[in-house]
Amino acid sequence: MPFVALYPEVGRLDATQPGLGVDLEWSRVYKVSPRVALTCPECAWGVHAKHSPSRVRFFCHDSGRPPECSLANESWEHHMLKLEMAGAIRAAGWFAELEVAATAAVKDVGEVGR
């Protein structure tokens, strides 16, 4: 259950951000026909926009996804912890980006200090 997806025409979408982080409304990717060609940033498999019964927005892998995708293999609790942490960081005025590889995140933090 990733919170992010790749949209070919726009780039990286973040379901936890207003405007999906790119000034694009949720209604442009959720239950639209024809379906938007979204992919998982981890495994490049197709995903589609969904929301949980409690209205948490996320992207769900299409059927037949690769079993080794780390984003699909995380527990609901793990996803909710990431969501809570990102929300707290953002509320404190800091920048938080979900589903970023550790090497990329360390590089970005190092560049911020320069």
Tab-separated table of N, CA, C and O in Angstrom:
chain	number	residue	atom	x	y	z
A	1	MET	N	0.829	-1.181	0.000
A	1	MET	CA	0.000	0.000	0.000
A	1	MET	C	0.875	1.246	0.000
A	1	MET	O	1.091	1.859	1.015
A	2	PRO	N	1.410	1.612	-1.135
A	2	PRO	CA	2.229	2.824	-1.173
A	2	PRO	C	1.392	4.109	-1.087
A	2	PRO	O	0.253	4.139	-1.530
A	3	PHE	N	1.987	5.117	-0.526
A	3	PHE	CA	1.366	6.441	-0.494
A	3	PHE	C	1.792	7.269	-1.703
A	3	PHE	O	1.298	8.367	-1.898
A	4	VAL	N	2.733	6.753	-2.469
A	4	VAL	CA	3.222	7.473	-3.642
A	4	VAL	C	3.055	6.632	-4.902
A	4	VAL	O	3.004	5.408	-4.841
A	5	ALA	N	2.961	7.325	-6.024
A	5	ALA	CA	2.865	6.667	-7.330
A	5	ALA	C	3.522	7.580	-8.356
A	5	ALA	O	3.674	8.781	-8.133
A	6	LEU	N	3.903	6.994	-9.462
A	6	LEU	CA	4.476	7.764	-10.554
A	6	LEU	C	3.426	7.934	-11.651
A	6	LEU	O	2.785	6.973	-12.057
A	7	TYR	N	3.275	9.171	-12.093
A	7	TYR	CA	2.333	9.529	-13.145
A	7	TYR	C	3.181	10.054	-14.301
A	7	TYR	O	3.853	11.066	-14.151
A	8	PRO	N	3.167	9.394	-15.454
A	8	PRO	CA	4.090	9.756	-16.542
A	8	PRO	C	4.094	11.241	-16.919
A	8	PRO	O	5.151	11.821	-17.115
A	9	GLU	N	2.943	11.865	-16.995
A	9	GLU	CA	2.890	13.263	-17.434
A	9	GLU	C	3.241	14.258	-16.333
A	9	GLU	O	3.554	15.406	-16.612
A	10	VAL	N	3.156	13.825	-15.072
A	10	VAL	CA	3.305	14.768	-13.961
A	10	VAL	C	4.509	14.459	-13.082
A	10	VAL	O	5.156	15.340	-12.558
A	11	GLY	N	4.804	13.187	-12.887
A	11	GLY	CA	5.894	12.780	-12.006
A	11	GLY	C	5.364	12.083	-10.770
A	11	GLY	O	4.349	11.402	-10.797
A	12	ARG	N	6.026	12.299	-9.666
A	12	ARG	CA	5.725	11.615	-8.409
A	12	ARG	C	4.508	12.226	-7.723
A	12	ARG	O	4.466	13.428	-7.465
A	13	LEU	N	3.515	11.397	-7.413
A	13	LEU	CA	2.329	11.822	-6.679
A	13	LEU	C	2.428	11.328	-5.247
A	13	LEU	O	2.860	10.203	-5.007
A	14	ASP	N	2.023	12.135	-4.301
A	14	ASP	CA	2.021	11.767	-2.882
A	14	ASP	C	0.594	11.914	-2.354
A	14	ASP	O	0.084	13.024	-2.223
A	15	ALA	N	-0.042	10.785	-2.073
A	15	ALA	CA	-1.441	10.787	-1.629
A	15	ALA	C	-1.641	11.493	-0.299
A	15	ALA	O	-2.760	11.853	0.049
A	16	THR	N	-0.579	11.729	0.450
A	16	THR	CA	-0.693	12.369	1.764
A	16	THR	C	-0.583	13.891	1.684
A	16	THR	O	-0.762	14.566	2.691
A	17	GLN	N	-0.290	14.413	0.524
A	17	GLN	CA	-0.087	15.850	0.365
A	17	GLN	C	-1.290	16.513	-0.313
A	17	GLN	O	-1.941	15.898	-1.170
A	18	PRO	N	-1.566	17.767	0.032
A	18	PRO	CA	-2.599	18.505	-0.704
A	18	PRO	C	-2.199	18.586	-2.180
A	18	PRO	O	-1.021	18.762	-2.495
A	19	GLY	N	-3.154	18.406	-3.059
A	19	GLY	CA	-2.850	18.453	-4.481
A	19	GLY	C	-1.887	17.370	-4.924
A	19	GLY	O	-1.207	17.524	-5.938
A	20	LEU	N	-1.830	16.291	-4.156
A	20	LEU	CA	-0.933	15.165	-4.429
A	20	LEU	C	0.526	15.605	-4.538
A	20	LEU	O	1.360	14.927	-5.113
A	21	GLY	N	0.834	16.762	-3.986
A	21	GLY	CA	2.197	17.284	-3.997
A	21	GLY	C	2.599	17.935	-5.309
A	21	GLY	O	3.699	18.451	-5.430
A	22	VAL	N	1.700	17.918	-6.301
A	22	VAL	CA	2.019	18.471	-7.624
A	22	VAL	C	0.872	19.319	-8.186
A	22	VAL	O	0.759	19.498	-9.394
A	23	ASP	N	0.004	19.810	-7.319
A	23	ASP	CA	-1.146	20.624	-7.714
A	23	ASP	C	-2.089	19.865	-8.653
A	23	ASP	O	-2.510	20.364	-9.683
A	24	LEU	N	-2.389	18.618	-8.259
A	24	LEU	CA	-3.306	17.774	-9.014
A	24	LEU	C	-4.326	17.215	-8.033
A	24	LEU	O	-3.954	16.610	-7.036
A	25	GLU	N	-5.588	17.437	-8.299
A	25	GLU	CA	-6.627	16.979	-7.378
A	25	GLU	C	-6.778	15.461	-7.393
A	25	GLU	O	-6.604	14.820	-8.425
A	26	TRP	N	-7.103	14.890	-6.235
A	26	TRP	CA	-7.325	13.448	-6.069
A	26	TRP	C	-8.361	12.950	-7.078
A	26	TRP	O	-8.242	11.854	-7.622
A	27	SER	N	-9.371	13.735	-7.347
A	27	SER	CA	-10.434	13.338	-8.274
A	27	SER	C	-9.924	13.118	-9.696
A	27	SER	O	-10.604	12.496	-10.511
A	28	ARG	N	-8.726	13.576	-10.006
A	28	ARG	CA	-8.139	13.361	-11.337
A	28	ARG	C	-7.507	11.982	-11.483
A	28	ARG	O	-7.214	11.563	-12.600
A	29	VAL	N	-7.313	11.281	-10.351
A	29	VAL	CA	-6.721	9.931	-10.417
A	29	VAL	C	-7.599	8.873	-9.769
A	29	VAL	O	-7.405	7.684	-9.995
A	30	TYR	N	-8.570	9.274	-8.964
A	30	TYR	CA	-9.408	8.330	-8.222
A	30	TYR	C	-10.695	8.041	-8.981
A	30	TYR	O	-11.489	8.951	-9.252
A	31	LYS	N	-10.898	6.780	-9.331
A	31	LYS	CA	-12.109	6.308	-10.020
A	31	LYS	C	-12.412	7.099	-11.282
A	31	LYS	O	-13.537	7.541	-11.492
A	32	VAL	N	-11.399	7.288	-12.110
A	32	VAL	CA	-11.602	7.984	-13.381
A	32	VAL	C	-11.590	6.968	-14.522
A	32	VAL	O	-10.988	5.902	-14.417
A	33	SER	N	-12.256	7.327	-15.585
A	33	SER	CA	-12.276	6.474	-16.760
A	33	SER	C	-11.993	7.350	-17.979
A	33	SER	O	-12.645	8.382	-18.142
A	34	PRO	N	-11.015	6.985	-18.790
A	34	PRO	CA	-10.155	5.823	-18.637
A	34	PRO	C	-9.201	6.000	-17.457
A	34	PRO	O	-8.897	7.119	-17.048
A	35	ARG	N	-8.751	4.890	-16.937
A	35	ARG	CA	-7.883	4.901	-15.772
A	35	ARG	C	-6.528	5.527	-16.077
A	35	ARG	O	-5.995	5.358	-17.166
A	36	VAL	N	-6.001	6.269	-15.131
A	36	VAL	CA	-4.697	6.917	-15.261
A	36	VAL	C	-3.607	5.845	-15.142
A	36	VAL	O	-3.688	4.955	-14.297
A	37	ALA	N	-2.575	5.937	-15.964
A	37	ALA	CA	-1.478	4.959	-15.967
A	37	ALA	C	-0.481	5.284	-14.858
A	37	ALA	O	0.562	5.895	-15.094
A	38	LEU	N	-0.802	4.880	-13.636
A	38	LEU	CA	0.074	5.098	-12.487
A	38	LEU	C	0.919	3.853	-12.245
A	38	LEU	O	0.459	2.735	-12.477
A	39	THR	N	2.147	4.045	-11.756
A	39	THR	CA	3.011	2.909	-11.429
A	39	THR	C	3.636	3.084	-10.048
A	39	THR	O	3.759	4.204	-9.545
A	40	CYS	N	4.038	1.972	-9.472
A	40	CYS	CA	4.723	1.962	-8.176
A	40	CYS	C	6.177	2.404	-8.376
A	40	CYS	O	6.855	1.895	-9.269
A	41	PRO	N	6.671	3.328	-7.552
A	41	PRO	CA	8.057	3.777	-7.704
A	41	PRO	C	9.075	2.701	-7.322
A	41	PRO	O	10.232	2.764	-7.724
A	42	GLU	N	8.664	1.704	-6.586
A	42	GLU	CA	9.561	0.633	-6.144
A	42	GLU	C	9.707	-0.467	-7.188
A	42	GLU	O	10.808	-0.866	-7.524
A	43	CYS	N	8.579	-0.964	-7.714
A	43	CYS	CA	8.629	-2.133	-8.604
A	43	CYS	C	8.161	-1.832	-10.025
A	43	CYS	O	8.218	-2.702	-10.885
A	44	ALA	N	7.677	-0.620	-10.282
A	44	ALA	CA	7.189	-0.182	-11.593
A	44	ALA	C	5.924	-0.918	-12.043
A	44	ALA	O	5.543	-0.846	-13.200
A	45	TRP	N	5.251	-1.608	-11.126
A	45	TRP	CA	3.991	-2.287	-11.442
A	45	TRP	C	2.862	-1.261	-11.432
A	45	TRP	O	2.960	-0.232	-10.760
A	46	GLY	N	1.795	-1.543	-12.121
A	46	GLY	CA	0.653	-0.645	-12.142
A	46	GLY	C	-0.004	-0.527	-10.777
A	46	GLY	O	-0.077	-1.508	-10.025
A	47	VAL	N	-0.446	0.662	-10.443
A	47	VAL	CA	-1.192	0.915	-9.207
A	47	VAL	C	-2.412	1.770	-9.548
A	47	VAL	O	-2.475	2.378	-10.612
A	48	HIS	N	-3.361	1.798	-8.627
A	48	HIS	CA	-4.535	2.648	-8.795
A	48	HIS	C	-4.863	3.316	-7.460
A	48	HIS	O	-4.512	2.817	-6.405
A	49	ALA	N	-5.518	4.446	-7.559
A	49	ALA	CA	-5.856	5.236	-6.374
A	49	ALA	C	-7.008	4.584	-5.622
A	49	ALA	O	-7.972	4.127	-6.221
A	50	LYS	N	-6.870	4.542	-4.296
A	50	LYS	CA	-7.910	3.985	-3.422
A	50	LYS	C	-7.959	4.803	-2.146
A	50	LYS	O	-7.108	5.648	-1.907
A	51	HIS	N	-8.916	4.500	-1.297
A	51	HIS	CA	-8.897	5.027	0.067
A	51	HIS	C	-9.471	3.963	0.986
A	51	HIS	O	-10.280	3.127	0.592
A	52	SER	N	-9.001	3.993	2.220
A	52	SER	CA	-9.428	3.022	3.222
A	52	SER	C	-10.827	3.388	3.721
A	52	SER	O	-11.324	4.484	3.437
A	53	PRO	N	-11.461	2.501	4.483
A	53	PRO	CA	-12.763	2.846	5.071
A	53	PRO	C	-12.712	4.122	5.923
A	53	PRO	O	-13.705	4.836	6.025
A	54	SER	N	-11.534	4.419	6.486
A	54	SER	CA	-11.403	5.649	7.276
A	54	SER	C	-10.938	6.833	6.421
A	54	SER	O	-10.522	7.853	6.941
A	55	ARG	N	-11.007	6.675	5.100
A	55	ARG	CA	-10.725	7.723	4.114
A	55	ARG	C	-9.246	8.070	3.977
A	55	ARG	O	-8.897	9.148	3.494
A	56	VAL	N	-8.343	7.169	4.361
A	56	VAL	CA	-6.911	7.374	4.137
A	56	VAL	C	-6.647	7.085	2.662
A	56	VAL	O	-6.942	6.003	2.171
A	57	ARG	N	-6.085	8.053	1.953
A	57	ARG	CA	-5.798	7.889	0.533
A	57	ARG	C	-4.474	7.149	0.354
A	57	ARG	O	-3.510	7.401	1.070
A	58	PHE	N	-4.449	6.246	-0.639
A	58	PHE	CA	-3.228	5.507	-0.948
A	58	PHE	C	-3.339	4.948	-2.354
A	58	PHE	O	-4.347	5.116	-3.031
A	59	PHE	N	-2.285	4.288	-2.792
A	59	PHE	CA	-2.267	3.633	-4.095
A	59	PHE	C	-2.144	2.136	-3.869
A	59	PHE	O	-1.381	1.694	-3.016
A	60	CYS	N	-2.899	1.382	-4.617
A	60	CYS	CA	-2.953	-0.068	-4.462
A	60	CYS	C	-2.394	-0.727	-5.722
A	60	CYS	O	-2.727	-0.315	-6.841
A	61	HIS	N	-1.551	-1.728	-5.524
A	61	HIS	CA	-1.017	-2.466	-6.665
A	61	HIS	C	-2.133	-3.178	-7.425
A	61	HIS	O	-3.052	-3.710	-6.819
A	62	ASP	N	-2.015	-3.198	-8.737
A	62	ASP	CA	-2.910	-3.994	-9.562
A	62	ASP	C	-2.593	-5.468	-9.310
A	62	ASP	O	-1.508	-5.804	-8.820
A	63	SER	N	-3.515	-6.331	-9.659
A	63	SER	CA	-3.299	-7.751	-9.416
A	63	SER	C	-2.084	-8.257	-10.203
A	63	SER	O	-1.750	-7.721	-11.263
A	64	GLY	N	-1.436	-9.272	-9.638
A	64	GLY	CA	-0.272	-9.882	-10.267
A	64	GLY	C	1.040	-9.184	-9.987
A	64	GLY	O	2.042	-9.471	-10.631
A	65	ARG	N	1.071	-8.292	-9.001
A	65	ARG	CA	2.297	-7.541	-8.712
A	65	ARG	C	3.436	-8.480	-8.320
A	65	ARG	O	3.210	-9.571	-7.831
A	66	PRO	N	4.680	-8.010	-8.497
A	66	PRO	CA	5.826	-8.822	-8.083
A	66	PRO	C	5.807	-9.028	-6.563
A	66	PRO	O	5.595	-8.068	-5.814
A	67	PRO	N	6.011	-10.237	-6.095
A	67	PRO	CA	5.943	-10.494	-4.652
A	67	PRO	C	7.050	-9.814	-3.851
A	67	PRO	O	6.914	-9.621	-2.650
A	68	GLU	N	8.122	-9.397	-4.502
A	68	GLU	CA	9.237	-8.804	-3.763
A	68	GLU	C	9.130	-7.289	-3.561
A	68	GLU	O	10.013	-6.677	-2.964
A	69	CYS	N	8.067	-6.646	-4.013
A	69	CYS	CA	7.935	-5.198	-3.837
A	69	CYS	C	7.854	-4.864	-2.354
A	69	CYS	O	6.916	-5.268	-1.659
A	70	SER	N	8.816	-4.099	-1.867
A	70	SER	CA	8.866	-3.788	-0.435
A	70	SER	C	7.698	-2.904	0.005
A	70	SER	O	7.236	-3.014	1.136
A	71	LEU	N	7.202	-2.034	-0.852
A	71	LEU	CA	6.077	-1.170	-0.470
A	71	LEU	C	4.798	-1.973	-0.271
A	71	LEU	O	3.976	-1.642	0.568
A	72	ALA	N	4.626	-3.026	-1.040
A	72	ALA	CA	3.434	-3.852	-0.922
A	72	ALA	C	3.521	-4.815	0.256
A	72	ALA	O	2.504	-5.309	0.731
A	73	ASN	N	4.716	-5.065	0.744
A	73	ASN	CA	4.905	-6.049	1.806
A	73	ASN	C	4.954	-5.440	3.206
A	73	ASN	O	5.178	-6.155	4.177
A	74	GLU	N	4.752	-4.141	3.319
A	74	GLU	CA	4.738	-3.499	4.632
A	74	GLU	C	3.347	-3.632	5.252
A	74	GLU	O	2.342	-3.605	4.554
A	75	SER	N	3.305	-3.748	6.558
A	75	SER	CA	2.028	-3.907	7.262
A	75	SER	C	1.251	-2.582	7.288
A	75	SER	O	1.817	-1.500	7.096
A	76	TRP	N	-0.044	-2.687	7.543
A	76	TRP	CA	-0.898	-1.504	7.698
A	76	TRP	C	-0.347	-0.612	8.810
A	76	TRP	O	-0.286	0.609	8.677
A	77	GLU	N	0.081	-1.219	9.911
A	77	GLU	CA	0.631	-0.456	11.033
A	77	GLU	C	1.881	0.319	10.612
A	77	GLU	O	2.069	1.473	11.001
A	78	HIS	N	2.725	-0.324	9.818
A	78	HIS	CA	3.944	0.339	9.345
A	78	HIS	C	3.589	1.544	8.460
A	78	HIS	O	4.164	2.625	8.614
A	79	HIS	N	2.627	1.364	7.574
A	79	HIS	CA	2.192	2.468	6.716
A	79	HIS	C	1.614	3.610	7.551
A	79	HIS	O	1.894	4.787	7.290
A	80	MET	N	0.813	3.284	8.546
A	80	MET	CA	0.204	4.325	9.379
A	80	MET	C	1.262	5.055	10.212
A	80	MET	O	1.163	6.267	10.422
A	81	LEU	N	2.282	4.333	10.659
A	81	LEU	CA	3.377	4.978	11.400
A	81	LEU	C	4.094	5.974	10.499
A	81	LEU	O	4.376	7.103	10.913
A	82	LYS	N	4.377	5.583	9.257
A	82	LYS	CA	5.026	6.505	8.319
A	82	LYS	C	4.152	7.731	8.086
A	82	LYS	O	4.660	8.859	8.053
A	83	LEU	N	2.863	7.527	7.951
A	83	LEU	CA	1.942	8.632	7.730
A	83	LEU	C	1.926	9.583	8.926
A	83	LEU	O	1.988	10.809	8.767
A	84	GLU	N	1.864	9.028	10.136
A	84	GLU	CA	1.870	9.858	11.355
A	84	GLU	C	3.178	10.629	11.496
A	84	GLU	O	3.172	11.811	11.847
A	85	MET	N	4.295	9.965	11.233
A	85	MET	CA	5.597	10.637	11.343
A	85	MET	C	5.716	11.773	10.328
A	85	MET	O	6.152	12.875	10.668
A	86	ALA	N	5.317	11.519	9.089
A	86	ALA	CA	5.385	12.569	8.063
A	86	ALA	C	4.483	13.739	8.436
A	86	ALA	O	4.865	14.899	8.288
A	87	GLY	N	3.292	13.435	8.952
A	87	GLY	CA	2.379	14.496	9.369
A	87	GLY	C	2.955	15.351	10.490
A	87	GLY	O	2.845	16.582	10.471
A	88	ALA	N	3.586	14.715	11.470
A	88	ALA	CA	4.191	15.452	12.582
A	88	ALA	C	5.363	16.308	12.109
A	88	ALA	O	5.517	17.462	12.531
A	89	ILE	N	6.169	15.755	11.232
A	89	ILE	CA	7.315	16.504	10.695
A	89	ILE	C	6.832	17.715	9.911
A	89	ILE	O	7.345	18.824	10.072
A	90	ARG	N	5.813	17.523	9.084
A	90	ARG	CA	5.270	18.630	8.290
A	90	ARG	C	4.608	19.673	9.177
A	90	ARG	O	4.744	20.880	8.945
A	91	ALA	N	3.901	19.227	10.211
A	91	ALA	CA	3.250	20.163	11.134
A	91	ALA	C	4.273	21.023	11.874
A	91	ALA	O	3.983	22.157	12.247
A	92	ALA	N	5.469	20.484	12.063
A	92	ALA	CA	6.534	21.232	12.729
A	92	ALA	C	7.254	22.184	11.773
A	92	ALA	O	8.186	22.879	12.176
A	93	GLY	N	6.813	22.196	10.515
A	93	GLY	CA	7.401	23.120	9.558
A	93	GLY	C	8.557	22.549	8.755
A	93	GLY	O	9.236	23.271	8.033
A	94	TRP	N	8.807	21.278	8.875
A	94	TRP	CA	9.885	20.622	8.145
A	94	TRP	C	9.329	19.936	6.918
A	94	TRP	O	8.132	19.754	6.764
A	95	PHE	N	10.236	19.492	6.039
A	95	PHE	CA	9.870	18.781	4.824
A	95	PHE	C	9.960	17.281	5.074
A	95	PHE	O	10.944	16.801	5.643
A	96	ALA	N	8.941	16.535	4.670
A	96	ALA	CA	8.957	15.073	4.775
A	96	ALA	C	8.448	14.497	3.469
A	96	ALA	O	7.397	14.901	2.975
A	97	GLU	N	9.216	13.567	2.905
A	97	GLU	CA	8.821	12.894	1.678
A	97	GLU	C	8.760	11.404	1.962
A	97	GLU	O	9.689	10.837	2.527
A	98	LEU	N	7.662	10.776	1.576
A	98	LEU	CA	7.468	9.353	1.825
A	98	LEU	C	8.069	8.501	0.725
A	98	LEU	O	8.171	8.934	-0.418
A	99	GLU	N	8.419	7.260	1.089
A	99	GLU	CA	8.889	6.241	0.153
A	99	GLU	C	10.120	6.673	-0.630
A	99	GLU	O	10.189	6.550	-1.844
A	100	VAL	N	11.113	7.188	0.061
A	100	VAL	CA	12.360	7.601	-0.564
A	100	VAL	C	13.445	6.618	-0.143
A	100	VAL	O	13.565	6.294	1.037
A	101	ALA	N	14.233	6.165	-1.093
A	101	ALA	CA	15.325	5.241	-0.779
A	101	ALA	C	16.305	5.902	0.178
A	101	ALA	O	16.559	7.101	0.084
A	102	ALA	N	16.857	5.135	1.087
A	102	ALA	CA	17.753	5.666	2.120
A	102	ALA	C	18.941	6.397	1.524
A	102	ALA	O	19.316	7.459	1.995
A	103	THR	N	19.556	5.883	0.488
A	103	THR	CA	20.707	6.565	-0.093
A	103	THR	C	20.319	7.918	-0.662
A	103	THR	O	21.047	8.881	-0.523
A	104	ALA	N	19.150	8.018	-1.275
A	104	ALA	CA	18.673	9.305	-1.800
A	104	ALA	C	18.369	10.271	-0.667
A	104	ALA	O	18.665	11.442	-0.730
A	105	ALA	N	17.765	9.758	0.409
A	105	ALA	CA	17.407	10.619	1.539
A	105	ALA	C	18.648	11.174	2.207
A	105	ALA	O	18.701	12.355	2.546
A	106	VAL	N	19.663	10.372	2.401
A	106	VAL	CA	20.903	10.835	3.033
A	106	VAL	C	21.570	11.879	2.137
A	106	VAL	O	22.041	12.900	2.615
A	107	LYS	N	21.595	11.648	0.853
A	107	LYS	CA	22.183	12.605	-0.072
A	107	LYS	C	21.443	13.939	-0.002
A	107	LYS	O	22.040	14.996	0.075
A	108	ASP	N	20.095	13.912	-0.013
A	108	ASP	CA	19.306	15.134	0.038
A	108	ASP	C	19.533	15.895	1.337
A	108	ASP	O	19.656	17.112	1.327
A	109	VAL	N	19.616	15.192	2.469
A	109	VAL	CA	19.858	15.863	3.744
A	109	VAL	C	21.203	16.556	3.729
A	109	VAL	O	21.351	17.679	4.175
A	110	GLY	N	22.214	15.901	3.179
A	110	GLY	CA	23.548	16.501	3.092
A	110	GLY	C	23.558	17.754	2.229
A	110	GLY	O	24.243	18.716	2.531
A	111	GLU	N	22.765	17.763	1.174
A	111	GLU	CA	22.720	18.919	0.298
A	111	GLU	C	21.974	20.086	0.917
A	111	GLU	O	22.258	21.227	0.621
A	112	VAL	N	21.013	19.804	1.807
A	112	VAL	CA	20.248	20.866	2.451
A	112	VAL	C	21.167	21.723	3.319
A	112	VAL	O	21.030	22.928	3.387
A	113	GLY	N	22.147	21.104	3.967
A	113	GLY	CA	23.041	21.823	4.861
A	113	GLY	C	24.041	22.703	4.148
A	113	GLY	O	24.737	23.497	4.769
A	114	ARG	N	24.146	22.592	2.837
A	114	ARG	CA	25.158	23.370	2.100
A	114	ARG	C	24.660	24.714	1.705
A	114	ARG	O	23.575	25.036	1.495
